[in-house]
Structure formats: C-alpha cells, structure tokens
Short mmCIF file of C-alpha atoms in Angstrom, two decimals:
data_model
loop_
_atom_site.label_atom_id
_atom_site.label_comp_id
_atom_site.label_asym_id
_atom_site.label_seq_id
_atom_site.Cartn_x
_atom_site.Cartn_y
_atom_site.Cartn_z
CA UNK Q 351 -61.64 -94.52 -32.30
CA UNK Q 352 -61.95 -94.60 -35.55
CA UNK Q 353 -65.26 -96.66 -35.83
CA UNK Q 354 -66.76 -94.52 -32.86
CA UNK Q 355 -65.90 -91.53 -35.07
CA UNK Q 356 -67.73 -92.36 -37.69
CA UNK Q 357 -70.78 -93.90 -36.55
CA UNK Q 358 -71.26 -90.73 -34.16
CA UNK Q 359 -70.93 -88.76 -37.64
CA UNK Q 360 -72.93 -91.49 -39.21
CA UNK Q 361 -76.10 -91.21 -36.37
CA UNK Q 362 -75.58 -87.50 -36.79
CA UNK Q 363 -76.46 -87.74 -40.86
CA UNK Q 364 -79.46 -89.58 -39.87
CA UNK Q 365 -80.80 -88.06 -36.97
CA UNK Q 366 -80.45 -84.81 -38.44
CA UNK Q 367 -83.23 -83.26 -40.92
CA UNK Q 368 -82.58 -82.54 -43.98
CA UNK Q 369 -83.52 -79.40 -45.65
CA UNK Q 370 -84.91 -78.89 -48.96
CA UNK Q 371 -83.89 -77.39 -51.73
CA UNK Q 372 -86.35 -74.22 -53.25
CA UNK Q 373 -88.24 -75.00 -55.87
CA UNK Q 374 -87.19 -72.18 -58.64
CA UNK Q 375 -88.86 -70.05 -59.26
CA UNK Q 376 -88.57 -67.25 -62.36
CA UNK Q 377 -87.38 -63.44 -61.59
CA UNK Q 378 -90.08 -60.91 -62.79
CA UNK Q 379 -89.71 -59.22 -65.37
CA UNK Q 380 -88.20 -55.43 -64.91
CA UNK Q 381 -89.60 -52.63 -65.46
CA UNK Q 382 -88.16 -50.33 -68.07
CA UNK Q 383 -89.19 -47.05 -65.90
CA UNK Q 384 -86.81 -47.96 -63.20
CA UNK Q 385 -83.71 -48.89 -65.40
CA UNK Q 386 -82.42 -45.81 -64.40
CA UNK Q 387 -82.34 -45.65 -61.00
CA UNK Q 388 -81.62 -49.35 -60.25
CA UNK Q 389 -78.52 -49.36 -62.48
CA UNK Q 390 -76.90 -46.36 -60.37
CA UNK Q 391 -78.43 -48.43 -56.93
CA UNK Q 392 -76.58 -51.08 -58.42
CA UNK Q 393 -73.21 -49.21 -58.94
CA UNK Q 394 -73.16 -48.28 -55.80
CA UNK Q 395 -74.24 -51.45 -53.86
CA UNK Q 396 -71.38 -53.36 -56.21
CA UNK Q 397 -68.74 -50.58 -55.04
CA UNK Q 398 -70.34 -51.78 -51.38
CA UNK Q 399 -70.22 -55.32 -52.17
CA UNK Q 400 -66.39 -55.17 -54.01
CA UNK Q 401 -64.85 -53.25 -50.84
CA UNK Q 402 -66.02 -55.82 -48.91
CA UNK Q 403 -64.75 -58.70 -50.99
CA UNK Q 404 -61.78 -56.92 -50.75
CA UNK Q 405 -61.79 -57.28 -47.20
CA UNK Q 406 -62.50 -60.62 -47.01
CA UNK Q 407 -59.77 -61.65 -49.72
CA UNK Q 408 -57.23 -58.84 -47.42
CA UNK Q 409 -58.62 -60.63 -44.31
CA UNK Q 410 -57.17 -64.05 -45.51
CA UNK Q 411 -53.29 -65.11 -45.38
CA UNK Q 412 -51.28 -64.84 -47.93
CA UNK Q 413 -49.59 -62.13 -49.52
CA UNK Q 414 -50.81 -62.44 -53.33
CA UNK Q 415 -54.16 -62.99 -54.46
CA UNK Q 416 -52.89 -66.23 -55.71
CA UNK Q 417 -52.14 -67.61 -52.47
CA UNK Q 418 -54.96 -66.13 -50.97
CA UNK Q 419 -57.51 -68.07 -53.63
CA UNK Q 420 -55.22 -71.35 -53.70
CA UNK Q 421 -55.86 -71.14 -49.38
CA UNK Q 422 -60.16 -70.00 -50.00
CA UNK Q 423 -59.78 -73.15 -52.73
CA UNK Q 424 -57.94 -75.76 -50.45
CA UNK Q 425 -60.33 -74.88 -47.52
CA UNK Q 426 -63.46 -75.18 -49.63
CA UNK Q 427 -62.24 -78.98 -50.89
CA UNK Q 428 -60.95 -79.67 -47.10
CA UNK Q 429 -65.05 -78.44 -46.09
CA UNK Q 430 -66.11 -80.39 -48.88
CA UNK Q 431 -64.30 -83.55 -47.98
CA UNK Q 432 -64.83 -83.21 -45.06
CA UNK Q 433 -68.52 -82.88 -44.96
CA UNK Q 434 -69.11 -86.03 -47.89
CA UNK Q 435 -66.86 -88.87 -45.52
CA UNK Q 436 -68.93 -87.72 -42.51
CA UNK Q 437 -65.78 -86.51 -40.70
CA UNK Q 438 -67.66 -82.86 -40.43
CA UNK Q 439 -71.50 -83.18 -39.19
CA UNK Q 440 -73.75 -79.78 -39.75
CA UNK Q 441 -75.56 -79.84 -36.56
CA UNK Q 442 -76.94 -77.00 -34.05
CA UNK Q 443 -73.47 -78.09 -31.89
CA UNK Q 444 -71.88 -76.69 -35.19
CA UNK Q 445 -73.77 -73.83 -35.79
CA UNK Q 446 -73.21 -72.47 -32.95
CA UNK Q 447 -69.67 -73.22 -32.91
CA UNK Q 448 -69.68 -71.54 -36.08
CA UNK Q 449 -72.00 -68.48 -34.50
CA UNK Q 450 -69.31 -68.71 -31.92
CA UNK Q 451 -66.47 -68.22 -33.82
CA UNK Q 452 -67.59 -65.81 -36.60
CA UNK Q 453 -68.44 -63.36 -33.09
CA UNK Q 454 -64.92 -63.79 -32.16
CA UNK Q 455 -64.05 -63.24 -35.30
CA UNK Q 456 -65.38 -60.32 -35.47
CA UNK Q 457 -64.94 -58.96 -31.99
CA UNK Q 458 -61.36 -59.85 -32.92
CA UNK Q 459 -61.53 -57.20 -35.48
CA UNK Q 460 -63.43 -54.73 -33.76
CA UNK Q 461 -60.49 -55.11 -30.85
CA UNK Q 462 -57.47 -55.80 -33.34
CA UNK Q 463 -57.06 -52.02 -34.42
CA UNK Q 464 -57.04 -51.34 -30.29
CA UNK Q 465 -55.35 -54.28 -29.21
CA UNK Q 466 -52.36 -53.55 -32.02
CA UNK Q 467 -52.10 -49.92 -31.14
CA UNK Q 468 -51.69 -50.85 -27.14
CA UNK Q 469 -49.14 -53.42 -28.20
CA UNK Q 470 -46.53 -51.29 -30.88
CA UNK Q 471 -47.40 -48.70 -27.70
CA UNK Q 472 -46.03 -50.89 -25.26
CA UNK Q 473 -43.02 -52.68 -27.62
CA UNK Q 474 -42.26 -48.90 -28.62
CA UNK Q 475 -41.69 -47.88 -24.97
CA UNK Q 476 -39.65 -51.56 -24.11
CA UNK Q 477 -37.90 -50.25 -27.02
CA UNK Q 478 -37.26 -46.93 -26.65
CA UNK Q 479 -35.94 -48.21 -22.84
CA UNK Q 480 -33.89 -50.81 -24.48
CA UNK Q 481 -32.87 -47.61 -26.69
CA UNK Q 482 -32.34 -44.99 -24.33
CA UNK Q 483 -30.28 -48.09 -21.88
CA UNK Q 484 -27.81 -49.32 -24.07
CA UNK Q 485 -27.50 -45.36 -25.31
CA UNK Q 486 -26.36 -44.65 -21.65
CA UNK Q 487 -24.88 -47.57 -21.52
CA UNK Q 488 -22.68 -46.72 -24.56
CA UNK Q 489 -21.55 -43.56 -23.18
CA UNK Q 490 -20.80 -44.35 -19.50
CA UNK Q 491 -18.31 -47.04 -21.30
CA UNK Q 492 -17.07 -44.48 -23.31
CA UNK Q 493 -16.60 -42.28 -20.73
CA UNK Q 494 -15.11 -44.96 -18.61
CA UNK Q 495 -13.02 -45.69 -21.71
CA UNK Q 496 -12.07 -41.75 -21.78
CA UNK Q 497 -11.31 -42.16 -18.29
CA UNK Q 498 -8.89 -45.07 -18.18
CA UNK Q 499 -7.54 -43.31 -21.18
CA UNK Q 500 -6.34 -40.45 -18.70
CA UNK Q 501 -4.78 -42.49 -16.95
CA UNK Q 502 -2.47 -43.64 -19.17
CA UNK Q 503 -0.02 -41.48 -17.59
CA UNK Q 504 -1.03 -42.34 -14.16
CA UNK Q 505 2.99 -43.96 -13.11
CA UNK Q 506 4.67 -41.71 -14.46
CA UNK Q 507 2.93 -38.88 -12.39
CA UNK Q 508 2.51 -41.49 -9.64
CA UNK Q 509 6.56 -41.15 -10.16
CA UNK Q 510 6.88 -37.41 -10.13
CA UNK Q 511 4.19 -37.27 -6.74
CA UNK Q 512 6.33 -39.89 -4.96
CA UNK Q 513 9.93 -37.92 -6.31
CA UNK Q 514 8.38 -34.83 -4.96
CA UNK Q 515 6.83 -36.47 -1.34
CA UNK Q 516 10.68 -37.50 -0.59
CA UNK Q 517 11.89 -33.25 -1.54
CA UNK Q 518 8.99 -32.65 0.70
CA UNK Q 519 9.62 -34.76 3.52
CA UNK Q 520 13.77 -33.75 2.94
CA UNK Q 521 12.54 -29.77 2.89
CA UNK Q 522 10.09 -30.70 6.40
CA UNK Q 523 13.10 -32.70 8.22
CA UNK Q 524 15.54 -29.66 7.48
CA UNK Q 525 13.09 -27.44 8.61
CA UNK Q 526 12.41 -29.38 12.06
CA UNK Q 527 16.02 -29.29 12.43
CA UNK Q 528 16.38 -25.43 11.68
CA UNK Q 529 13.17 -24.64 14.27
CA UNK Q 530 15.27 -26.63 16.68
CA UNK Q 531 18.55 -25.19 16.43
CA UNK Q 532 16.56 -21.13 16.67
CA UNK Q 533 14.27 -22.36 19.31
CA UNK Q 534 18.30 -23.39 21.31
CA UNK Q 535 19.52 -20.34 19.44
CA UNK Q 536 17.13 -18.04 21.14
CA UNK Q 537 16.94 -19.93 24.40
CA UNK Q 538 20.56 -19.77 24.80
CA UNK Q 539 20.74 -15.70 23.84
CA UNK Q 540 17.74 -15.64 25.86
CA UNK Q 541 19.81 -16.79 29.11
CA UNK Q 542 22.76 -14.63 28.16
CA UNK Q 543 20.79 -11.52 28.10
CA UNK Q 544 19.83 -12.33 31.32
CA UNK Q 545 23.11 -12.65 32.66
CA UNK Q 546 24.21 -9.25 30.99
CA UNK Q 547 21.09 -7.67 32.08
CA UNK Q 548 22.09 -8.98 35.88
CA UNK Q 549 25.61 -7.84 35.37
CA UNK Q 550 24.26 -4.22 33.69
CA UNK Q 551 22.55 -4.19 36.94
CA UNK Q 552 25.44 -5.15 38.99
CA UNK Q 553 27.50 -2.82 37.49
CA UNK Q 554 24.55 0.09 37.37
CA UNK Q 555 24.66 -0.81 41.49
CA UNK Q 556 28.27 -0.48 41.59
CA UNK Q 557 27.98 2.81 39.67
CA UNK Q 558 25.80 4.31 42.10
CA UNK Q 559 27.70 3.06 45.24
CA UNK Q 560 30.32 4.97 43.63
CA UNK Q 561 28.84 8.45 42.56
CA UNK Q 562 27.27 8.05 46.46
CA UNK Q 563 30.86 7.61 47.46
CA UNK Q 564 32.51 9.88 45.66
CA UNK Q 565 29.87 12.66 46.19
CA UNK Q 566 29.58 12.44 49.66
CA UNK Q 567 33.46 12.64 49.35
CA UNK Q 568 33.64 15.36 48.08
CA UNK Q 569 30.65 17.11 49.32
CA UNK Q 570 32.29 16.76 52.85
CA UNK Q 571 35.82 18.52 51.06
CA UNK Q 572 33.82 21.14 49.87
CA UNK Q 573 32.71 22.61 53.39
CA UNK Q 574 36.73 22.61 53.59
CA UNK Q 575 37.32 26.62 53.67
CA UNK Q 576 40.43 25.80 52.54
CA UNK Q 577 39.45 23.66 49.72
CA UNK Q 578 37.05 26.25 48.24
CA UNK Q 579 39.51 28.74 48.08
CA UNK Q 580 42.22 26.44 46.03
CA UNK Q 581 39.30 25.75 43.62
CA UNK Q 582 38.60 29.45 43.23
CA UNK Q 583 41.80 30.16 42.24
CA UNK Q 584 43.03 27.45 40.11
CA UNK Q 585 39.57 28.13 37.51
CA UNK Q 586 40.43 31.72 37.40
CA UNK Q 587 43.80 30.91 36.43
CA UNK Q 588 42.67 28.32 34.07
CA UNK Q 589 39.83 30.72 32.03
CA UNK Q 590 42.42 33.81 31.87
CA UNK Q 591 44.90 31.50 30.45
CA UNK Q 592 42.15 30.16 27.89
CA UNK Q 593 41.45 34.13 27.19
CA UNK Q 594 44.68 35.18 26.88
CA UNK Q 595 45.01 33.58 22.89
CA UNK Q 596 41.64 34.13 22.19
CA UNK Q 597 41.78 37.43 19.04
CA UNK Q 598 38.52 36.91 17.40
CA UNK Q 599 35.28 39.04 15.52
CA UNK Q 600 31.63 39.42 16.48
CA UNK Q 601 29.24 37.30 14.12
CA UNK Q 602 26.46 38.85 14.37
CA UNK Q 603 24.30 37.09 17.21
CA UNK Q 604 21.90 35.41 15.14
CA UNK Q 605 23.88 34.38 11.88
CA UNK Q 606 26.17 31.93 12.30
CA UNK Q 607 24.19 29.25 15.17
CA UNK Q 608 20.90 29.30 14.15
CA UNK Q 609 19.24 30.80 11.19
CA UNK Q 610 21.78 31.60 8.33
CA UNK Q 611 23.02 28.19 8.79
CA UNK Q 612 19.33 26.80 8.43
CA UNK Q 613 18.37 25.13 5.46
CA UNK Q 614 16.35 27.26 2.57
CA UNK Q 615 13.28 26.01 3.60
CA UNK Q 616 13.90 27.72 6.83
CA UNK Q 617 15.29 30.90 5.44
CA UNK Q 618 18.59 30.52 6.08
CA UNK Q 619 21.52 30.22 3.11
CA UNK Q 620 24.32 27.49 3.61
CA UNK Q 621 26.34 29.03 0.14
CA UNK Q 622 26.84 32.53 2.58
CA UNK Q 623 27.07 31.05 5.49
CA UNK Q 624 30.35 28.59 4.72
CA UNK Q 625 31.31 32.04 2.70
CA UNK Q 626 31.50 34.00 4.95
CA UNK Q 627 32.91 31.88 7.74
CA UNK Q 628 35.93 30.78 5.18
CA UNK Q 629 36.60 34.69 4.73
CA UNK Q 630 36.60 35.26 8.69
CA UNK Q 631 38.71 31.78 9.18
CA UNK Q 632 41.08 33.29 6.78
CA UNK Q 633 41.58 37.10 8.03
CA UNK Q 634 42.71 35.26 11.30
CA UNK Q 635 39.03 35.24 13.36
CA UNK Q 636 39.32 32.21 16.05
CA UNK Q 637 36.62 32.65 18.00
CA UNK Q 638 33.19 34.07 17.48
CA UNK Q 639 30.21 35.19 20.24
CA UNK Q 640 26.74 33.70 18.53
CA UNK Q 641 23.37 33.59 19.64
CA UNK Q 642 22.27 30.22 20.10
CA UNK Q 643 18.84 30.29 21.09
CA UNK Q 644 15.61 32.40 20.25
CA UNK Q 645 12.41 32.55 21.40
CA UNK Q 646 8.37 33.44 19.77
CA UNK Q 647 5.48 35.20 20.72
CA UNK Q 648 2.50 32.83 21.49
CA UNK Q 649 0.96 36.95 20.05
CA UNK Q 650 1.68 36.12 16.67
CA UNK Q 651 4.22 38.03 14.69
CA UNK Q 652 5.87 40.67 16.58
CA UNK Q 653 7.92 43.66 14.87
CA UNK Q 654 11.60 43.80 14.50
CA UNK Q 655 12.04 39.81 16.00
CA UNK Q 656 13.92 37.06 14.44
CA UNK Q 657 12.13 34.03 12.30
CA UNK Q 658 11.79 31.40 12.61
CA UNK Q 659 12.79 31.31 16.22
CA UNK Q 660 14.47 28.48 17.19
CA UNK Q 661 11.76 28.00 20.67
CA UNK Q 662 8.05 28.43 19.20
CA UNK Q 663 6.49 27.86 22.73
CA UNK Q 664 7.97 26.55 26.54
CA UNK Q 665 9.58 23.17 26.04
CA UNK Q 666 8.67 23.44 21.84
CA UNK Q 667 11.46 23.39 19.27
CA UNK Q 668 12.08 24.19 15.79
CA UNK Q 669 14.76 21.11 14.13
CA UNK Q 670 15.06 23.03 11.10
CA UNK Q 671 17.16 26.19 13.35
CA UNK Q 672 18.69 23.01 15.61
CA UNK Q 673 20.09 22.05 12.55
CA UNK Q 674 21.35 25.48 11.48
CA UNK Q 675 22.65 25.65 14.79
CA UNK Q 676 24.89 21.90 14.89
CA UNK Q 677 25.89 22.73 10.54
CA UNK Q 678 27.44 26.14 11.83
CA UNK Q 679 28.86 24.86 14.57
CA UNK Q 680 30.42 22.06 12.93
CA UNK Q 681 31.57 24.52 10.26
CA UNK Q 682 33.43 26.86 13.23
CA UNK Q 683 35.24 23.23 14.59
CA UNK Q 684 36.40 22.78 11.38
CA UNK Q 685 38.22 26.33 10.36
CA UNK Q 686 39.55 25.59 14.66
CA UNK Q 687 37.60 28.24 15.28
CA UNK Q 688 35.72 28.67 19.08
CA UNK Q 689 32.36 30.15 19.80
CA UNK Q 690 30.66 31.99 23.38
CA UNK Q 691 27.37 30.67 22.70
CA UNK Q 692 24.58 33.61 23.98
CA UNK Q 693 21.48 31.44 25.16
CA UNK Q 694 19.50 34.91 26.18
CA UNK Q 695 19.17 38.48 26.42
CA UNK Q 696 17.85 42.00 27.62
CA UNK Q 697 17.21 42.80 23.54
CA UNK Q 698 13.68 42.26 22.46
CA UNK Q 699 15.16 40.75 18.61
CA UNK Q 700 15.76 37.08 19.62
CA UNK Q 701 12.71 37.32 22.06
CA UNK Q 702 14.89 37.28 25.18
CA UNK Q 703 14.60 37.60 28.85
CA UNK Q 704 10.85 39.60 27.96
CA UNK Q 705 9.66 36.77 26.30
CA UNK Q 706 9.88 34.28 28.85
CA UNK Q 707 8.10 36.62 31.47
CA UNK Q 708 5.51 37.00 28.38
CA UNK Q 709 5.34 33.25 28.51
CA UNK Q 710 5.21 33.78 32.31
CA UNK Q 711 2.20 36.44 32.40
CA UNK Q 712 -0.98 34.43 32.99
CA UNK Q 713 -2.55 37.17 30.85
CA UNK Q 714 -0.23 36.77 27.97
CA UNK Q 715 1.31 40.59 28.29
CA UNK Q 716 2.31 42.05 25.46
CA UNK Q 717 6.10 43.29 25.63
CA UNK Q 718 6.39 46.44 24.93
CA UNK Q 719 8.19 47.51 22.00
CA UNK Q 720 10.50 50.08 21.56
CA UNK Q 721 11.03 51.40 18.09
CA UNK Q 722 13.02 50.46 15.00
CA UNK Q 723 16.65 52.43 14.95
CA UNK Q 724 17.03 54.22 11.71
CA UNK Q 725 20.44 56.11 11.83
CA UNK Q 726 19.64 58.02 8.80
CA UNK Q 727 16.60 59.95 11.41
CA UNK Q 728 19.02 59.74 14.74
CA UNK Q 729 21.69 62.84 14.52
CA UNK Q 730 23.84 63.20 14.24
CA UNK Q 731 24.77 59.94 14.66
CA UNK Q 732 23.78 59.03 11.15
CA UNK Q 733 26.54 62.08 9.74
CA UNK Q 734 29.08 60.11 10.79
CA UNK Q 735 29.17 57.45 8.07
CA UNK Q 736 27.39 60.06 5.42
CA UNK Q 737 29.40 60.62 2.75
CA UNK Q 738 28.64 62.92 -0.93
CA UNK Q 739 26.40 60.25 -1.99
CA UNK Q 740 24.23 60.71 1.43
CA UNK Q 741 24.29 57.28 2.61
CA UNK Q 742 28.04 56.03 2.31
CA UNK Q 743 26.85 53.45 4.80
CA UNK Q 744 24.94 51.40 2.33
CA UNK Q 745 27.96 51.58 -0.40
CA UNK Q 746 30.53 48.50 -0.52
CA UNK Q 747 33.10 48.10 -1.10
CA UNK Q 748 33.96 51.05 1.25
CA UNK Q 749 38.04 51.02 1.34
CA UNK Q 750 37.98 55.12 2.43
CA UNK Q 751 35.26 54.38 5.42
CA UNK Q 752 37.43 56.36 7.39
CA UNK Q 753 35.64 56.69 11.20
CA UNK Q 754 35.47 52.66 10.81
CA UNK Q 755 39.02 52.19 10.04
CA UNK Q 756 40.42 54.69 12.69
CA UNK Q 757 38.61 53.49 15.00
CA UNK Q 758 39.14 49.23 13.99
CA UNK Q 759 42.82 50.54 14.39
CA UNK Q 760 42.63 52.74 17.61
CA UNK Q 761 40.54 49.74 19.46
CA UNK Q 762 42.59 46.82 18.53
CA UNK Q 763 46.14 48.57 19.19
CA UNK Q 764 45.29 49.27 22.53
CA UNK Q 765 43.42 45.84 23.24
CA UNK Q 766 46.78 44.04 21.70
CA UNK Q 767 48.71 46.80 23.96
CA UNK Q 768 46.67 45.57 27.10
CA UNK Q 769 47.90 42.14 26.03
CA UNK Q 770 51.26 42.31 25.93
CA UNK Q 771 51.79 44.48 28.98
CA UNK Q 772 51.09 40.60 30.55
CA UNK Q 773 47.30 42.00 31.80
CA UNK Q 774 43.74 39.66 30.77
CA UNK Q 775 43.05 39.50 27.68
CA UNK Q 776 39.84 37.63 25.58
CA UNK Q 777 40.35 38.85 22.41
CA UNK Q 778 38.66 41.79 20.59
CA UNK Q 779 34.94 41.25 19.20
CA UNK Q 780 34.27 43.93 17.01
CA UNK Q 781 30.44 44.49 16.13
CA UNK Q 782 29.35 42.37 13.47
CA UNK Q 783 30.32 40.66 10.22
CA UNK Q 784 27.75 41.68 7.22
CA UNK Q 785 30.48 39.26 5.20
CA UNK Q 786 28.76 39.17 1.09
CA UNK Q 787 24.95 40.73 2.51
CA UNK Q 788 24.34 44.02 0.89
CA UNK Q 789 21.35 46.27 2.14
CA UNK Q 790 20.09 46.21 -0.98
CA UNK Q 791 19.36 42.32 -1.22
CA UNK Q 792 16.23 40.99 -1.02
CA UNK Q 793 14.46 39.77 1.89
CA UNK Q 794 13.80 36.14 2.35
CA UNK Q 795 10.27 34.43 2.75
CA UNK Q 796 10.10 35.33 6.20
CA UNK Q 797 10.83 38.94 5.68
CA UNK Q 798 14.78 38.64 7.03
CA UNK Q 799 17.75 40.03 6.05
CA UNK Q 800 20.21 38.54 8.48
CA UNK Q 801 22.83 41.52 8.42
CA UNK Q 802 25.11 42.07 10.55
CA UNK Q 803 23.11 44.23 12.81
CA UNK Q 804 19.85 42.57 14.53
CA UNK Q 805 16.23 43.34 12.77
CA UNK Q 806 15.62 46.03 15.70
CA UNK Q 807 18.64 48.18 13.58
CA UNK Q 808 18.80 50.00 10.52
CA UNK Q 809 20.08 47.14 8.36
CA UNK Q 810 24.19 47.17 7.42
CA UNK Q 811 24.71 50.23 10.36
CA UNK Q 812 27.16 47.93 12.12
CA UNK Q 813 28.43 45.99 9.16
CA UNK Q 814 32.23 44.93 8.29
CA UNK Q 815 31.36 43.98 4.66
CA UNK Q 816 34.29 41.46 2.95
CA UNK Q 817 35.49 43.96 1.08
CA UNK Q 818 35.99 46.70 3.80
CA UNK Q 819 39.72 47.99 4.96
CA UNK Q 820 38.46 46.84 8.38
CA UNK Q 821 39.20 43.27 7.96
CA UNK Q 822 43.17 43.77 6.37
CA UNK Q 823 42.43 45.53 10.14
CA UNK Q 824 41.43 42.20 12.51
CA UNK Q 825 43.87 40.38 9.90
CA UNK Q 826 46.99 42.85 10.65
CA UNK Q 827 46.43 42.25 14.65
CA UNK Q 828 45.85 39.09 14.30
CA UNK Q 829 49.15 37.77 12.52
CA UNK Q 830 50.70 40.14 15.82
CA UNK Q 831 49.05 38.40 17.99
CA UNK Q 832 50.65 35.03 15.91
CA UNK Q 833 53.85 36.04 16.37
CA UNK Q 834 54.25 37.33 20.06
CA UNK Q 835 52.22 33.77 21.03
CA UNK Q 836 55.61 32.44 18.95
CA UNK Q 837 57.94 34.17 21.31
CA UNK Q 838 56.17 33.13 24.32
#
C-alpha cells in the first residue's frame, strides 16, 4: 500500500503542471511628493494587518505566543516534509479541498459566536434547571428532616393519647351505664306516677261519691222541720256564747286591715300600725271591727275616698293592699285579738254599694257624693269639743276632754251592767282609735291621713288618741270583764 501511495504521488507529480517563478522586477522609484500620503496610508494598513495577524495568531491553539509559534513552525515543517517526500501532492483536488476547508473555517468563524451563544444559553438553561432541582431537592430533604425531627416525641404523645383514649372509653362506659340507670329510673317513676294518678283518681271518685251521699243525706234531713229548728237554736246559742266575752274597741275601718298595714310604697305606715296595735292590746282591747275591702272608681280620683283601693275594678285587685290585710290579721292573731271584717258598706268613702251600682250601670253614672263633714261648720255639734283655744279637738293630750270621758264611762258601764245581768253582750266598740296620729301630721303621697275618722269627715273629730284618758276607761272596763269572767 505504501508503494501504491508513493507511485500515485509520483504520477501526480509528473502529471501536474509546474509553476514558473516570476521574473525579478525592480520596483519603481518612489515619488517624493507622495511620501507623506504613503506614510499615513501605510500606517493605517499596518494597523489593519496587525489586527488580522493577531486574529490569525489568536485562532491558533495554545495559550502563549511561544506555543503558537511552535505550532506554526511544526505545521510548516510537516507540510514541507510531506511535499518534499511527495506525501502531499498539490493538485486540483487539494486546491478544492483546501478551498473547502478554508470555506468551512470561514463559515465556522461566522457561525461560532452564534453557536457559542446558543450553546452557552442551553448550558445555562440546563445548569439553572439542575441548580433549581438541586435547591428544591435540598429544601425537600431539609423539610423532611424537620418533619421527622418534629416526630421525635411521637412515642410519648402516642402513649399519652392511648391513656387518654382509655380514660375516654371508661367515661363513655360510665356515661352509658348512668344513662341506662336514668332510663330505668324514669321508667319506674313513670309507672309509679301512673299508679299514683290511678289511686288519686280512685280516691277522688270515692270522695265524690261520699260527698254526694252525704249531701243527699243532709238535704234529705234538712227537709225535716224538727231538725231545722234544732240547728237554728244551736247556732244562736253558739253565737251568744262567743259574743258573751268579747269586749272591744273599734279600729278605724280602713287602717288596720288595709292601707295603714300596707307598705310605704302603697301609702301605709307599718311602724305606726304595729305601735297602735300593741297600744290597744295593752289596754285590754281584744276585738276590732275593721274595713276589709274598698273599691275604686272607673271615673278616676273621687272626693273623700280611700286610695289606693283594694279593688281597682271588678275582679281586679291590688296585691299590695291584700298584703296589708294579711299583715293586719297576722298581727291581731299574735296579740290574741279577733276581727269583725266589714266587706262593704253604704258609705261612699270606701266605694261601697254605691260604687258597685256605678260599675253595674252601663252609662257609668257618677256617685252623688254628700258634702264633707266639717265639725267647725256644723254648730252646735262643733261646740261639744270646743275649748278656750277654739279647736280643742285637735289638741293632744286631752286629759280633760270631759264630754268624751263622761260618754265612755256611761256607755261602757251600761254595757257592762247589761252583760252582768245575764243578757246578750257582744262587747263595746266605740269609734274610733286614732293612736299616735295627730291632725297636724302631713298627708301621704295619696293625699291620705288615715285618721280614726274616715276621709269624708273632719280628721280627728271622733278619734281616741293614745294619750286620751278615755283609753284608761277602756282598760278599767277590760279589767272588770276579765275579773268577772274568772268567777264564772
């Protein structure tokens, strides 16, 4: 093969045309006039030539001028040796090949920057992707490490949760047991309640039958004239026996039972009420006639009436006044007193029958009130209690109230003699006890005084005050009654 290559190179050498060296020609003598222009032009061309030479040198491989020079020298020597040894034959193919190589080098010089930029971009893109992936992977691994670090106490937490679950299960079991017990208890209670209701219904039925039987027997017996007479005589005897030992003084018909014993907000004065009740008990009074009801008008505030009233309108009651009545009766019971309770009257100052008629009248007729009684405007009655000061009836104490003292002594002695003679005696009840009140006391928020006298009369006109000698007369009568009762 070497021979074949050598003979081929020899043949190519023979067949190839020779290139004649050009004849030597002396250059023309330079023009002195163009020296300056030529010098400057030559300087520019030298700069360009230097740049091209530098570019060619830079294109050679190597990092220094010595290495690049060595490469050029080596390449030249190799080329010369190849040509001289006919290893390399310069012909048309070589020219074409060289031209093609030069063209490729030129094209590569043109394309190299763009390709380099594109390659660098692709490399950077891949590098960025790899860096991003690495960063994400590092973050994911770090997060996983952190998550795993948070799970370091999972065993203790699991143990605690397991203990809690056992406690929860125990509580649920206990709750279920309690619910079952409660359900059983409720069922038992329901059965027992049903039996109780059944027994109650049976007792009610028996009581109804018994009441019906008794009523039928009583009604049948009441038709007997003899039985009717016996019942009547027995009732009269019981009443007479009960009345035979009741000495008493009449309390004002409004104060003790209703308003005075009510709260201050309802116009009462509990402290005064209790004081006066204890004063009367100390004087031997054991029975009071009290007003136990009062009625208001549908036409608004009326003259000389009791306010607040117990019954504001038909069937509508004032609870505060009811409380006053309860308090009055409780106090009387504590003092061993009895009460005669007046539920209505014909006087208009309590409302009374006149107010019921007004309610029943569809036209709401007003009540024809009489003029208010004023003792100073009605002689000669006013003179009975008029002393040297002109109005003795409002002065307290009144130890020398001669007419009243004489009247009390006469009436009470008469009643006492009547009782001692064996005749019916229901006690003595003079009108009326004023207690610690005095006419110069101020009115309350309802414009009421609660004197012994009713609002329609002069305040204090009939009052017996706590310091009056008449109270001593009452006490003496009570002592006589008590002594006489002890002999029976």
